[in-house]
Amino acid sequence: MYRKVVVPLDGSELAEEVLPHVVEMIRGRDSRVYLLSVTPMMRGVARPVVDLRPDGEERQRVEQEL
């Protein structure tokens, strides 16, 4: 019936109550279950922009290791 099942979970007990139903739904079938952790977007939180690229010396060191 279902080959792939995506189950969104938000950490609440209510969301986790669906898990036994998912198990029953796929029992005996060749199905995969994907658990998707969902969290609310944080609004109004500003973070400074940070340059995560390596500087010249760090880049040379990494390139030598590769």
PDB file of C-alpha atoms in Angstrom:
ATOM      1  CA  MET A   1       0.000   0.000   0.000  1.00  0.00           C
ATOM      2  CA  TYR A   2       2.519   2.654   1.160  1.00  0.00           C
ATOM      3  CA  ARG A   3       6.179   2.348   0.194  1.00  0.00           C
ATOM      4  CA  LYS A   4       7.349   5.512   1.969  1.00  0.00           C
ATOM      5  CA  VAL A   5       5.768   7.119   5.015  1.00  0.00           C
ATOM      6  CA  VAL A   6       6.898  10.505   6.354  1.00  0.00           C
ATOM      7  CA  VAL A   7       5.985  11.160   9.985  1.00  0.00           C
ATOM      8  CA  PRO A   8       6.451  14.767  11.155  1.00  0.00           C
ATOM      9  CA  LEU A   9       7.240  15.032  14.865  1.00  0.00           C
ATOM     10  CA  ASP A  10       7.372  18.279  16.825  1.00  0.00           C
ATOM     11  CA  GLY A  11       8.443  16.840  20.165  1.00  0.00           C
ATOM     12  CA  SER A  12       4.959  16.880  21.626  1.00  0.00           C
ATOM     13  CA  GLU A  13       3.288  13.857  23.185  1.00  0.00           C
ATOM     14  CA  LEU A  14       0.372  14.300  20.805  1.00  0.00           C
ATOM     15  CA  ALA A  15       2.628  14.002  17.761  1.00  0.00           C
ATOM     16  CA  GLU A  16       4.249  10.846  19.127  1.00  0.00           C
ATOM     17  CA  GLU A  17       0.863   9.190  19.634  1.00  0.00           C
ATOM     18  CA  VAL A  18       0.782   8.544  15.892  1.00  0.00           C
ATOM     19  CA  LEU A  19       3.780   6.181  16.018  1.00  0.00           C
ATOM     20  CA  PRO A  20       1.878   3.011  17.030  1.00  0.00           C
ATOM     21  CA  HIS A  21      -0.592   3.718  14.216  1.00  0.00           C
ATOM     22  CA  VAL A  22       2.240   4.046  11.713  1.00  0.00           C
ATOM     23  CA  VAL A  23       3.679   0.717  12.874  1.00  0.00           C
ATOM     24  CA  GLU A  24       0.309  -0.969  12.351  1.00  0.00           C
ATOM     25  CA  MET A  25      -0.127   0.685   8.973  1.00  0.00           C
ATOM     26  CA  ILE A  26       3.148  -0.678   7.575  1.00  0.00           C
ATOM     27  CA  ARG A  27       3.311  -4.018   9.397  1.00  0.00           C
ATOM     28  CA  GLY A  28       4.003  -6.824   6.925  1.00  0.00           C
ATOM     29  CA  ARG A  29       4.657  -4.438   4.061  1.00  0.00           C
ATOM     30  CA  ASP A  30       7.858  -3.475   2.302  1.00  0.00           C
ATOM     31  CA  SER A  31       7.690   0.128   3.512  1.00  0.00           C
ATOM     32  CA  ARG A  32      10.126   2.689   4.850  1.00  0.00           C
ATOM     33  CA  VAL A  33       9.323   5.181   7.581  1.00  0.00           C
ATOM     34  CA  TYR A  34      11.027   8.556   7.690  1.00  0.00           C
ATOM     35  CA  LEU A  35      10.766  10.522  10.936  1.00  0.00           C
ATOM     36  CA  LEU A  36      10.899  14.253  10.305  1.00  0.00           C
ATOM     37  CA  SER A  37      11.752  16.488  13.251  1.00  0.00           C
ATOM     38  CA  VAL A  38       9.844  19.757  12.924  1.00  0.00           C
ATOM     39  CA  THR A  39      10.562  22.849  14.998  1.00  0.00           C
ATOM     40  CA  PRO A  40       8.932  26.271  14.829  1.00  0.00           C
ATOM     41  CA  MET A  41      10.806  29.079  13.117  1.00  0.00           C
ATOM     42  CA  MET A  42      12.326  31.571  15.476  1.00  0.00           C
ATOM     43  CA  ARG A  43      11.256  35.058  14.521  1.00  0.00           C
ATOM     44  CA  GLY A  44      12.808  38.268  15.617  1.00  0.00           C
ATOM     45  CA  VAL A  45      16.148  36.729  16.493  1.00  0.00           C
ATOM     46  CA  ALA A  46      18.898  38.414  14.548  1.00  0.00           C
ATOM     47  CA  ARG A  47      22.342  36.956  14.353  1.00  0.00           C
ATOM     48  CA  PRO A  48      25.415  38.668  13.022  1.00  0.00           C
ATOM     49  CA  VAL A  49      26.726  37.460   9.691  1.00  0.00           C
ATOM     50  CA  VAL A  50      29.879  35.421  10.181  1.00  0.00           C
ATOM     51  CA  ASP A  51      32.285  34.551   7.393  1.00  0.00           C
ATOM     52  CA  LEU A  52      32.961  30.837   7.823  1.00  0.00           C
ATOM     53  CA  ARG A  53      35.334  30.544   4.890  1.00  0.00           C
ATOM     54  CA  PRO A  54      38.893  29.658   5.918  1.00  0.00           C
ATOM     55  CA  ASP A  55      41.519  32.378   5.715  1.00  0.00           C
ATOM     56  CA  GLY A  56      44.619  32.004   3.520  1.00  0.00           C
ATOM     57  CA  GLU A  57      46.765  29.999   5.967  1.00  0.00           C
ATOM     58  CA  GLU A  58      43.927  27.724   7.032  1.00  0.00           C
ATOM     59  CA  ARG A  59      42.943  27.112   3.419  1.00  0.00           C
ATOM     60  CA  GLN A  60      46.517  26.140   2.478  1.00  0.00           C
ATOM     61  CA  ARG A  61      46.721  23.743   5.423  1.00  0.00           C
ATOM     62  CA  VAL A  62      43.450  22.070   4.485  1.00  0.00           C
ATOM     63  CA  GLU A  63      44.434  21.796   0.812  1.00  0.00           C
ATOM     64  CA  GLN A  64      47.731  20.127   1.809  1.00  0.00           C
ATOM     65  CA  GLU A  65      45.873  17.590   3.940  1.00  0.00           C
ATOM     66  CA  LEU A  66      43.611  16.711   1.034  1.00  0.00           C
TER      67      LEU A  66
END
